[in-house]
């Protein structure tokens, strides 16, 4: 029996205990029995958690695309690997078989090599949710180029910051993107971004919307003719286990975005193992995750995890509300989806609509439904369980992070129980702990604390690209020797975990991780703004929304408040993207500060929430009088 799959509760505990007692043996067996290697490892893991140095499968050689594609061809060559469901329901869906996926990846891999892209070079990908996005990712992995997918909702300057940070040589984009009833001109965003990106030598452009674009001579090329000219055969690069696979940027509580680096073998083993167990995947299932490949969820659970298991994975270009509020349910019905994985914000927004939208469609093929990205509230959990899962498909509330590479805490369907709002139990192989304020590990149950992981796991990020010091400080210093997640959690009487939210200055809006600092930096660049502080407040659909407290350089500027609010939001849109816009803006005469000059966000958070009780001791503030003034001016 392989440790790859857990079949019942008894086995879960057996595997779990074994994975804690003998983690090396546990992972050794999973890696050994379920993948194709050029060469196996000398040692399973080497680590120094104080220094944030972790390596898995030392000296093993592998190529992840051989495991995602080649090894399936003999048995599953004609099986559908990818179902592409376009934005427009009248456009025909595409079924791409494993054979066809091989051809497309091989051709693009060859074209990349011809373009001079070599192992270790960085390629940024800024594409809508179309098959070329998955193909580009895999083609990079085939030749050992490091892909960095940038979510195609980011603005030009956010793109430029990422491209420059990883010093990409090539950027792959499209003429435009369809999103519901809108068409977005992606190429012109890239043209704007690349004005400040000296490392980019070429831009490849996928034709999707037939939008007019300006092609820069010598730099820009249409993708299709490049791949058409290539052979459908391509030798995979032999990669060391610890060679970089991809960089994915995530917001931090301070400064610029963090380029989380994931490496080859550990990520492969972890994304495959978690996919199989958490979605109870079986041959012939049709699996659909609605995330964007621009986020880690799409990397691990649209592309790599499913393909490593030889699954059929749906890529959906559109949005849940287009053309109507039943698009998700219609697509599940149409493609006979068996596993459905989405975000609480989508669930909440659809739960606001009449549930008749759901009932119009046959969802009887569903076996497992999942949630990811933020805590799922009780009401949304029940709506999802009742109307979508029909109380028969377990809801897997999966807790994890860009940094963890794959799901860490989650029910295993048909094996471990679910509990509303609880991510429940760690996967075998994962050792979560709760830490108290004095930095001690809390042993007992029915308690709350800071969530840490005390032993390495194969899927964990290895560093922040170009800044190992920041990696160590952010994740391994608060609780020395442990990985600190930045989340708070509680543990119930039986040991189930419930994630309560961030304990740092990261705010999750509609499942998007937003750091307060970059938003404040963007606002502060407005010529009228002196200072700003952003906090989150509870929102029905988005989970959290953003509330900005802003001081102006000149009190006179108050007269044009509406214009100013518009301008500030435009600033945020162009620096970060529309996802970071503020829901409420309050102009204030000052921000509450400690004597050392630190903004007291705790107080602002309470005001934003409308909770005027228990501000704690405000006498230590430099300017306690400002608190009443801010309370009075609160935006409802
Ligand atoms: C943060 C990570 C994991 C992929 C998508 C987000 C929050 C994520 C849950 C959950 C409660 C959750 C945490 C985490 N989060 N899943 N099931 N329950 N909170 O990845 O952008 O790296 O964000 O999302 O706060 O730290 P990310």
XYZ file of C-alpha atoms and ligand atoms in Angstrom:
663
model
C 0.000 0.000 0.000
C 1.380 3.375 -1.018
C 1.331 6.338 1.327
C 0.203 8.377 -1.643
C -3.459 7.830 -0.831
C -5.305 7.672 2.456
C -8.406 5.468 2.333
C -10.006 5.551 5.771
C -9.798 7.267 9.130
C -7.710 4.558 10.734
C -5.236 4.809 7.914
C -5.212 8.587 8.182
C -4.063 8.380 11.794
C -1.575 5.642 10.991
C -0.068 7.660 8.157
C -0.202 10.838 10.136
C 1.594 9.410 13.123
C 4.141 7.729 10.937
C 4.756 10.977 9.059
C 5.536 12.725 12.350
C 7.681 9.908 13.717
C 9.556 9.199 10.510
C 9.058 12.059 8.073
C 11.970 11.020 5.889
C 10.682 7.503 5.398
C 7.200 8.841 4.791
C 8.178 11.219 1.983
C 10.772 8.843 0.597
C 8.104 6.287 -0.123
C 5.654 8.728 -1.680
C 8.337 10.127 -3.978
C 9.718 6.712 -4.804
C 6.496 5.003 -5.795
C 4.644 7.632 -7.775
C 6.942 9.508 -10.134
C 9.384 9.042 -12.982
C 12.926 10.073 -12.092
C 16.097 10.226 -14.159
C 17.953 9.600 -10.940
C 16.796 9.157 -7.361
C 18.007 11.073 -4.304
C 20.932 10.437 -2.004
C 19.060 11.880 0.930
C 15.400 12.811 1.433
C 15.803 16.162 3.160
C 18.438 18.513 4.534
C 17.385 21.531 6.531
C 18.260 24.286 8.933
C 15.048 25.993 9.963
C 16.976 28.677 11.861
C 18.625 29.772 8.627
C 15.557 29.040 6.487
C 17.562 26.581 4.376
C 15.591 23.591 3.160
C 16.385 21.084 0.420
C 14.435 17.996 -0.575
C 15.436 14.905 -2.551
C 19.110 15.765 -2.635
C 20.754 15.158 -6.020
C 17.655 13.645 -7.589
C 17.138 14.419 -11.283
C 13.713 14.890 -12.790
C 11.606 16.883 -15.212
C 8.129 17.747 -14.000
C 6.620 17.783 -17.512
C 7.756 14.186 -18.099
C 5.610 13.413 -15.058
C 2.730 15.661 -16.129
C 2.563 14.480 -19.724
C 5.003 11.940 -21.196
C 4.450 9.149 -18.726
C 0.690 9.234 -19.309
C 0.892 8.926 -23.087
C 1.009 5.149 -23.319
C -2.141 4.659 -21.262
C -3.926 7.976 -21.555
C -2.745 9.495 -24.811
C -6.279 10.011 -26.063
C -7.702 11.011 -22.733
C -8.667 14.671 -22.320
C -6.066 16.514 -20.291
C -7.594 19.977 -20.549
C -11.149 21.094 -21.178
C -11.165 24.719 -22.190
C -14.468 26.470 -21.486
C -14.438 29.905 -23.153
C -15.826 33.108 -21.674
C -18.583 33.151 -24.250
C -20.863 30.136 -23.790
C -21.594 30.118 -27.527
C -17.976 29.524 -28.379
C -17.219 25.830 -28.538
C -15.323 24.214 -25.665
C -12.005 22.575 -26.547
C -10.936 19.134 -25.424
C -7.177 18.797 -25.499
C -5.905 15.249 -25.151
C -2.657 14.273 -23.474
C -1.221 13.555 -26.947
C -2.184 17.009 -28.153
C -0.899 18.620 -24.987
C 2.424 16.873 -25.547
C 2.615 18.274 -29.090
C 1.736 21.790 -28.056
C 4.167 21.858 -25.146
C 6.939 20.319 -27.250
C 6.488 22.871 -30.017
C 6.501 25.792 -27.663
C 9.483 24.371 -25.784
C 11.380 24.194 -29.068
C 10.365 27.720 -29.964
C 11.611 28.915 -26.570
C 14.962 27.255 -27.155
C 15.158 28.784 -30.615
C 14.487 32.180 -29.082
C 17.582 31.614 -26.977
C 15.804 30.895 -23.705
C 17.918 28.578 -21.598
C 17.627 26.675 -18.349
C 17.460 29.161 -15.478
C 16.264 32.120 -17.600
C 13.091 33.801 -16.365
C 9.992 34.055 -18.532
C 7.025 36.156 -17.413
C 3.575 35.110 -18.550
C 0.688 37.594 -18.634
C -2.204 35.774 -20.239
C -5.919 35.260 -19.815
C -7.246 31.847 -18.805
C -6.742 30.181 -22.176
C -4.950 26.896 -22.968
C -1.808 28.790 -24.041
C -1.348 29.833 -20.426
C -0.997 26.239 -19.249
C 1.039 25.345 -22.333
C 3.445 28.262 -21.722
C 3.947 27.242 -18.099
C 4.664 23.648 -19.099
C 6.911 24.632 -22.007
C 9.071 26.678 -19.625
C 9.243 23.759 -17.215
C 10.155 21.459 -20.100
C 13.319 23.423 -20.881
C 14.112 24.461 -17.314
C 13.208 28.120 -17.764
C 11.737 29.640 -14.605
C 8.174 30.794 -15.207
C 6.649 33.696 -13.391
C 2.966 34.058 -14.141
C 1.601 37.520 -13.465
C -2.150 37.660 -12.924
C -3.634 39.451 -15.932
C -5.540 41.859 -13.693
C -2.391 43.607 -12.497
C -1.630 47.083 -13.794
C 1.340 48.070 -15.963
C 3.446 49.258 -13.056
C 2.693 46.167 -10.984
C 3.750 44.077 -13.997
C 6.923 46.110 -14.425
C 7.870 45.697 -10.762
C 7.585 41.913 -11.067
C 9.316 41.643 -14.439
C 12.203 43.773 -13.180
C 12.514 41.930 -9.917
C 13.023 38.589 -11.661
C 14.835 40.109 -14.676
C 12.762 38.269 -17.230
C 14.139 37.884 -20.772
C 10.863 37.002 -22.432
C 7.280 37.955 -21.793
C 4.310 36.022 -23.146
C 0.996 37.855 -23.445
C -2.045 38.119 -25.696
C -3.659 40.852 -27.737
C -6.531 40.988 -25.283
C -8.624 39.125 -22.757
C -12.342 38.444 -22.550
C -13.827 38.913 -19.138
C -17.590 38.685 -18.977
C -18.968 41.337 -21.298
C -15.668 43.231 -21.375
C -12.554 43.005 -23.523
C -9.312 44.042 -21.851
C -6.367 45.176 -23.935
C -3.570 43.185 -22.390
C -0.933 44.001 -24.979
C -1.191 47.718 -24.419
C -0.749 47.195 -20.678
C 2.411 45.262 -21.501
C 3.627 47.990 -23.872
C 3.243 50.467 -21.051
C 4.944 48.187 -18.510
C 7.894 47.400 -20.759
C 8.881 51.055 -21.066
C 10.695 50.470 -17.787
C 11.797 46.832 -18.200
C 15.244 46.731 -19.809
C 15.795 42.984 -19.396
C 12.928 41.923 -21.664
C 14.276 41.116 -25.123
C 11.162 39.656 -26.700
C 7.409 39.613 -26.353
C 5.319 36.768 -27.708
C 1.712 37.583 -28.403
C -1.138 35.086 -28.491
C -4.043 36.082 -30.693
C -7.221 35.786 -28.688
C -9.515 38.793 -29.119
C -8.271 40.112 -32.496
C -7.833 43.462 -30.835
C -5.565 45.814 -32.783
C -2.121 45.852 -31.278
C 1.107 47.666 -31.966
C 3.905 45.184 -32.631
C 7.341 46.545 -31.808
C 9.730 45.631 -34.592
C 12.388 43.153 -33.515
C 10.866 42.709 -30.081
C 7.325 41.441 -30.565
C 6.267 38.260 -32.335
C 2.958 36.510 -32.862
C 3.102 33.205 -31.068
C 1.240 30.981 -33.500
C 3.702 31.108 -36.432
C 6.575 30.467 -34.023
C 5.098 27.254 -32.685
C 3.777 26.148 -36.072
C 7.327 26.133 -37.367
C 8.460 23.657 -34.713
C 8.605 19.903 -34.334
C 6.200 18.140 -32.017
C 9.079 16.512 -30.241
C 11.197 17.986 -27.568
C 13.782 16.586 -25.214
C 13.059 17.515 -21.620
C 15.814 19.257 -19.695
C 17.229 17.170 -16.870
C 16.605 19.215 -13.756
C 18.123 18.890 -10.338
C 15.539 18.405 -7.573
C 16.320 21.864 -6.218
C 16.507 23.724 -9.528
C 13.987 26.591 -9.592
C 10.654 25.737 -11.187
C 8.807 29.005 -10.802
C 8.593 32.345 -9.089
C 5.211 33.611 -8.003
C 4.777 37.021 -6.461
C 2.694 37.539 -3.360
C 2.071 40.702 -1.370
C 3.832 41.225 1.890
C 2.958 43.500 4.751
C 5.832 45.763 3.795
C 7.575 46.952 0.668
C 7.648 45.295 -2.704
C 5.974 41.991 -3.569
C 7.801 38.852 -2.551
C 8.890 36.527 -5.357
C 8.277 33.159 -3.763
C 10.576 30.587 -5.313
C 9.415 27.016 -5.711
C 11.797 24.302 -6.793
C 11.285 21.222 -8.904
C 11.056 17.878 -7.121
C 9.538 18.864 -3.787
C 6.821 20.933 -5.427
C 6.054 18.111 -7.841
C 5.697 15.516 -5.103
C 3.642 17.777 -2.891
C 1.207 19.151 -5.465
C 0.527 15.649 -6.810
C 0.071 14.030 -3.402
C -2.270 16.718 -2.093
C -4.374 16.824 -5.266
C -4.971 13.097 -5.191
C -6.052 13.005 -1.562
C -7.952 16.215 -1.092
C -10.062 15.837 -4.178
C -10.432 12.063 -3.813
C -9.374 11.947 -7.422
C -10.130 8.854 -9.469
C -9.506 8.047 -13.124
C -12.190 9.556 -15.406
C -13.135 12.291 -12.994
C -13.572 15.767 -14.453
C -11.996 18.242 -12.110
C -12.614 21.996 -12.133
C -10.867 24.692 -10.146
C -12.164 28.201 -10.881
C -9.038 30.045 -9.721
C -6.779 31.893 -12.134
C -3.447 30.315 -13.076
C -1.975 33.686 -12.067
C -2.346 32.592 -8.445
C -0.798 29.630 -6.651
C -4.139 27.817 -6.600
C -4.075 27.686 -10.381
C -0.451 26.546 -10.495
C -0.951 23.669 -8.076
C -4.571 22.723 -8.706
C -5.314 23.568 -12.318
C -2.011 22.735 -13.955
C 0.492 20.670 -11.994
C -1.494 18.651 -9.425
C -4.155 17.417 -11.866
C -1.772 16.714 -14.763
C 0.678 14.883 -12.496
C -2.227 12.565 -11.696
C -3.245 12.152 -15.334
C -6.523 13.950 -14.648
C -8.874 15.994 -16.815
C -8.724 19.614 -15.684
C -11.070 22.414 -16.743
C -9.711 25.838 -17.673
C -12.474 28.426 -17.511
C -11.925 31.777 -19.154
C -14.966 33.604 -17.830
C -16.575 34.864 -14.659
C -19.333 33.382 -12.463
C -21.930 36.011 -13.411
C -21.631 35.964 -17.193
C -23.836 35.723 -19.130
C -25.982 34.944 -16.071
C -25.557 33.975 -12.445
C -25.731 30.286 -13.223
C -22.562 30.024 -15.292
C -20.696 27.865 -12.767
C -23.617 25.488 -12.409
C -24.198 25.384 -16.134
C -20.543 24.454 -16.755
C -20.620 21.740 -14.080
C -23.664 20.281 -15.787
C -22.220 20.645 -19.286
C -18.884 18.950 -18.601
C -20.135 16.542 -15.920
C -17.730 17.961 -13.372
C -16.947 15.681 -10.433
C -14.786 17.956 -8.284
C -15.397 21.686 -8.000
C -12.979 24.031 -6.235
C -13.730 27.726 -5.752
C -13.367 30.655 -3.348
C -15.602 31.887 -0.501
C -16.007 35.266 -2.203
C -17.506 33.581 -5.273
C -19.731 31.437 -3.076
C -20.978 34.459 -1.147
C -21.698 36.474 -4.261
C -23.649 33.593 -5.836
C -25.464 32.852 -2.581
C -26.911 36.366 -2.797
C -28.735 35.348 -5.943
C -31.783 33.114 -5.961
C -30.760 29.500 -5.403
C -33.075 28.623 -8.311
C -30.058 29.490 -10.468
C -28.369 26.460 -8.966
C -31.402 24.245 -9.109
C -31.833 24.783 -12.831
C -28.872 22.487 -13.435
C -27.989 18.890 -12.839
C -25.110 18.846 -10.392
C -25.422 15.159 -9.581
C -21.959 14.338 -10.938
C -20.283 16.319 -8.123
C -18.435 14.240 -5.531
C -16.296 16.800 -3.723
C -16.578 20.585 -3.469
C -13.783 22.767 -2.183
C -13.110 26.228 -0.834
C -9.864 28.174 -0.699
C -8.386 31.603 -0.155
C -9.882 32.923 3.038
C -11.964 31.757 5.966
C -15.396 30.578 4.847
C -18.132 31.874 7.113
C -20.788 29.580 8.525
C -23.602 30.860 6.303
C -21.642 30.494 3.075
C -20.416 27.057 4.141
C -23.992 25.833 4.636
C -25.261 27.384 1.424
C -22.452 25.662 -0.472
C -23.001 22.361 1.314
C -26.810 22.427 0.904
C -27.333 23.845 -2.565
C -24.197 22.832 -4.425
C -23.039 19.732 -2.578
C -26.636 18.690 -1.805
C -25.300 17.537 1.562
C -23.677 14.558 -0.084
C -20.440 16.004 -1.467
C -18.035 16.826 1.328
C -16.888 20.459 1.486
C -13.117 20.585 1.677
C -12.125 23.871 3.302
C -8.483 23.899 2.279
C -6.017 26.078 4.137
C -2.685 26.880 2.535
C -0.611 29.714 1.059
C 1.474 30.727 -1.943
C 4.424 29.934 0.281
C 3.314 26.404 1.152
C 3.000 25.286 -2.485
C 0.035 23.046 -1.728
C -2.813 22.380 0.667
C -1.719 21.879 4.279
C -4.847 21.604 6.426
C -8.064 20.217 4.999
C -10.588 17.461 5.363
C -9.844 14.386 3.251
C -13.215 13.542 1.706
C -14.797 10.227 2.731
C -11.875 9.741 5.129
C -11.834 12.511 7.758
C -14.905 14.506 8.876
C -15.802 18.052 7.873
C -16.863 20.793 10.262
C -18.312 24.132 9.089
C -15.702 26.934 9.093
C -12.944 24.511 10.060
C -10.100 23.472 7.787
C -9.901 20.593 10.307
C -6.843 18.324 10.210
C -3.348 18.544 8.761
C -2.457 16.255 5.904
C -0.156 13.396 6.761
C 3.306 14.913 6.475
C 2.355 18.327 7.856
C 3.076 19.350 11.453
C 1.173 22.486 12.456
C 1.592 24.009 15.908
C -0.007 26.919 17.727
C 2.293 29.352 19.491
C 1.405 31.640 22.352
C 2.455 35.268 22.848
C 5.512 34.215 24.758
C 6.604 32.128 21.802
C 5.924 28.814 23.453
C 4.212 25.944 21.747
C 0.668 25.395 23.033
C 0.116 21.707 23.650
C -3.516 21.621 24.734
C -6.678 21.815 22.648
C -9.483 24.401 22.869
C -7.008 27.182 22.420
C -5.929 29.886 19.986
C -2.519 31.057 18.820
C -0.225 31.876 15.939
C -0.104 29.120 13.372
C 3.345 27.720 12.624
C 4.668 24.590 10.940
C 7.449 22.899 12.794
C 8.910 20.467 10.278
C 9.696 21.146 6.605
C 7.502 19.685 3.859
C 8.449 19.164 0.204
C 6.171 21.850 -1.256
C 7.426 24.769 0.787
C 8.932 27.814 -0.925
C 12.704 27.821 -0.646
C 13.389 31.537 -0.648
C 12.268 34.950 -1.830
C 13.869 35.509 -5.204
C 16.985 37.595 -4.630
C 16.309 38.215 -0.960
C 16.947 35.286 1.329
C 17.343 37.629 4.278
C 13.761 38.817 3.885
C 12.605 35.198 3.565
C 14.259 34.298 6.833
C 13.003 37.397 8.614
C 9.428 37.112 7.380
C 8.854 33.418 7.986
C 11.503 31.980 10.303
C 12.347 34.693 12.827
C 9.163 35.420 14.787
C 9.233 31.862 16.111
C 12.826 30.755 15.621
C 13.174 27.311 14.096
C 9.585 27.263 12.869
C 7.814 28.428 9.745
C 5.389 31.207 10.734
C 2.348 31.432 8.486
C 1.177 34.929 9.472
C -2.235 33.443 10.300
C -3.954 33.043 13.607
C -5.879 29.849 14.309
C -7.811 28.083 16.972
C -7.900 24.408 17.776
C -11.093 22.809 19.064
C -11.508 20.089 21.636
C -10.722 17.313 19.162
C -7.789 19.076 17.529
C -9.464 20.539 14.440
C -8.014 23.798 13.216
C -10.016 26.863 12.345
C -8.094 29.628 10.626
C -9.191 32.963 12.054
C -7.290 35.300 9.728
C -4.089 37.225 9.304
C -2.260 38.489 12.321
C -0.067 40.804 10.251
C -0.729 43.732 7.914
C -1.928 41.597 5.049
C -5.616 41.979 4.179
C -7.447 39.410 2.084
C -10.005 41.007 -0.226
C -12.074 38.649 -2.378
C -9.440 36.031 -1.750
C -6.658 38.292 -3.010
C -3.791 38.817 -0.703
C -3.112 42.543 -0.396
C -0.395 44.113 1.678
C -1.271 47.448 3.245
C 2.145 48.964 2.551
C 2.091 48.894 -1.260
C -1.403 50.414 -1.290
C -0.336 53.128 1.112
C 2.747 53.791 -1.002
C 0.535 54.214 -4.057
C -1.810 56.618 -2.255
C 1.039 58.626 -0.803
C 2.324 59.324 -4.277
C -0.736 61.472 -4.923
C 0.497 65.073 -4.667
C -2.254 66.125 -2.234
C -1.742 63.250 0.185
C 0.456 63.566 3.257
C -0.058 60.209 4.866
C -2.390 57.223 4.789
C -3.311 54.082 6.651
C -5.297 51.212 5.184
C -7.248 48.698 7.226
C -9.681 45.958 6.378
C -13.301 45.782 7.485
C -15.811 42.927 7.128
C -17.715 42.845 3.848
C -20.618 40.554 2.862
C -19.220 39.379 -0.421
C -15.535 40.225 -0.456
C -14.831 38.941 3.036
C -12.860 42.087 3.714
C -12.970 45.472 2.041
C -10.492 48.309 2.350
C -10.950 51.449 4.409
C -8.426 54.240 3.936
C -7.683 56.962 6.472
C -5.906 59.765 4.678
C -4.333 63.024 5.779
C -3.823 65.758 3.208
C -0.976 68.188 2.817
C -3.345 71.101 2.575
C -6.664 71.250 4.342
C -7.995 73.211 1.343
C -7.924 70.140 -0.855
C -10.932 68.841 1.093
C -13.236 70.911 -1.058
C -12.888 68.566 -4.013
C -13.382 65.398 -2.029
C -15.192 63.434 -4.723
C -12.573 64.178 -7.311
C -9.835 63.381 -4.913
C -11.379 60.042 -3.990
C -11.624 59.195 -7.655
C -8.044 60.205 -8.292
C -6.744 58.243 -5.337
C -8.521 55.121 -6.526
C -7.171 55.665 -10.026
C -3.712 55.909 -8.518
C -4.203 52.593 -6.772
C -5.585 51.020 -9.943
C -2.628 52.071 -11.987
C -0.020 51.146 -9.373
C -1.452 47.825 -8.270
C -4.698 46.988 -10.038
C -8.425 47.510 -9.583
C -8.553 44.736 -6.956
C -6.841 47.054 -4.475
C -9.310 49.966 -4.741
C -10.656 51.392 -1.494
C -14.322 50.965 -0.576
C -14.242 53.833 1.894
C -12.016 56.841 2.185
C -12.052 59.138 5.183
C -9.978 62.297 5.200
C -8.663 63.000 8.670
C -6.544 65.644 10.364
C -4.140 63.129 11.777
C -3.570 59.412 12.335
C -3.348 57.928 15.825
C 0.321 57.276 16.523
C 2.477 55.872 19.235
C 5.237 58.004 20.648
C 7.674 56.220 18.405
C 5.584 57.300 15.410
C 3.990 53.970 14.567
C 0.419 54.196 13.286
C -1.963 52.384 15.646
C -3.833 50.302 13.116
C -5.621 48.392 15.827
C -7.633 51.519 16.669
C -8.316 52.336 13.032
C -9.471 48.790 12.436
C -12.005 49.083 15.248
C -13.292 52.402 13.929
C -13.604 50.977 10.423
C -15.585 48.049 11.805
C -17.822 50.456 13.720
C -16.787 48.915 17.020
C -16.231 51.817 19.390
C -15.759 49.718 22.496
C -12.512 48.752 24.053
C -9.907 50.778 22.198
C -7.422 49.736 24.822
C -5.159 52.282 26.404
C -5.072 55.358 24.188
C -3.235 57.547 26.688
C 0.085 56.323 25.388
C -0.746 57.843 22.024
C 1.080 60.869 20.826
C -2.249 62.439 19.794
C -5.114 60.787 21.725
C -7.531 63.612 20.803
C -7.525 62.526 17.163
C -9.367 59.301 17.988
C -12.675 61.040 18.777
C -12.444 63.138 15.674
C -11.899 60.055 13.494
C -14.779 58.261 15.217
C -17.109 61.137 14.423
C -16.146 61.278 10.784
C -16.449 57.541 10.223
C -17.896 56.594 6.824
C -20.839 54.249 7.170
C -3.639 33.277 2.911
C -2.734 32.850 1.784
C -3.922 29.233 -0.766
C -4.173 29.725 -2.089
C -4.941 30.994 -2.175
C -4.450 32.107 -1.317
C -5.773 32.731 3.681
C -6.213 30.621 2.393
C -7.745 29.694 3.610
C -8.745 28.902 4.252
C -8.840 30.511 5.939
C -7.356 30.884 4.224
C -4.797 32.681 4.831
C -3.467 32.454 4.143
N -6.408 31.447 3.443
N -7.019 29.562 2.481
N -9.189 27.753 3.727
N -9.258 29.367 5.405
N -7.905 31.299 5.392
O -3.046 32.143 -1.281
O -2.660 34.568 -1.599
O -0.899 33.089 -0.562
O -2.992 33.680 0.692
O -5.001 33.093 2.535
O -4.802 33.899 5.500
O -2.366 32.868 4.907
P -2.334 33.411 -0.737
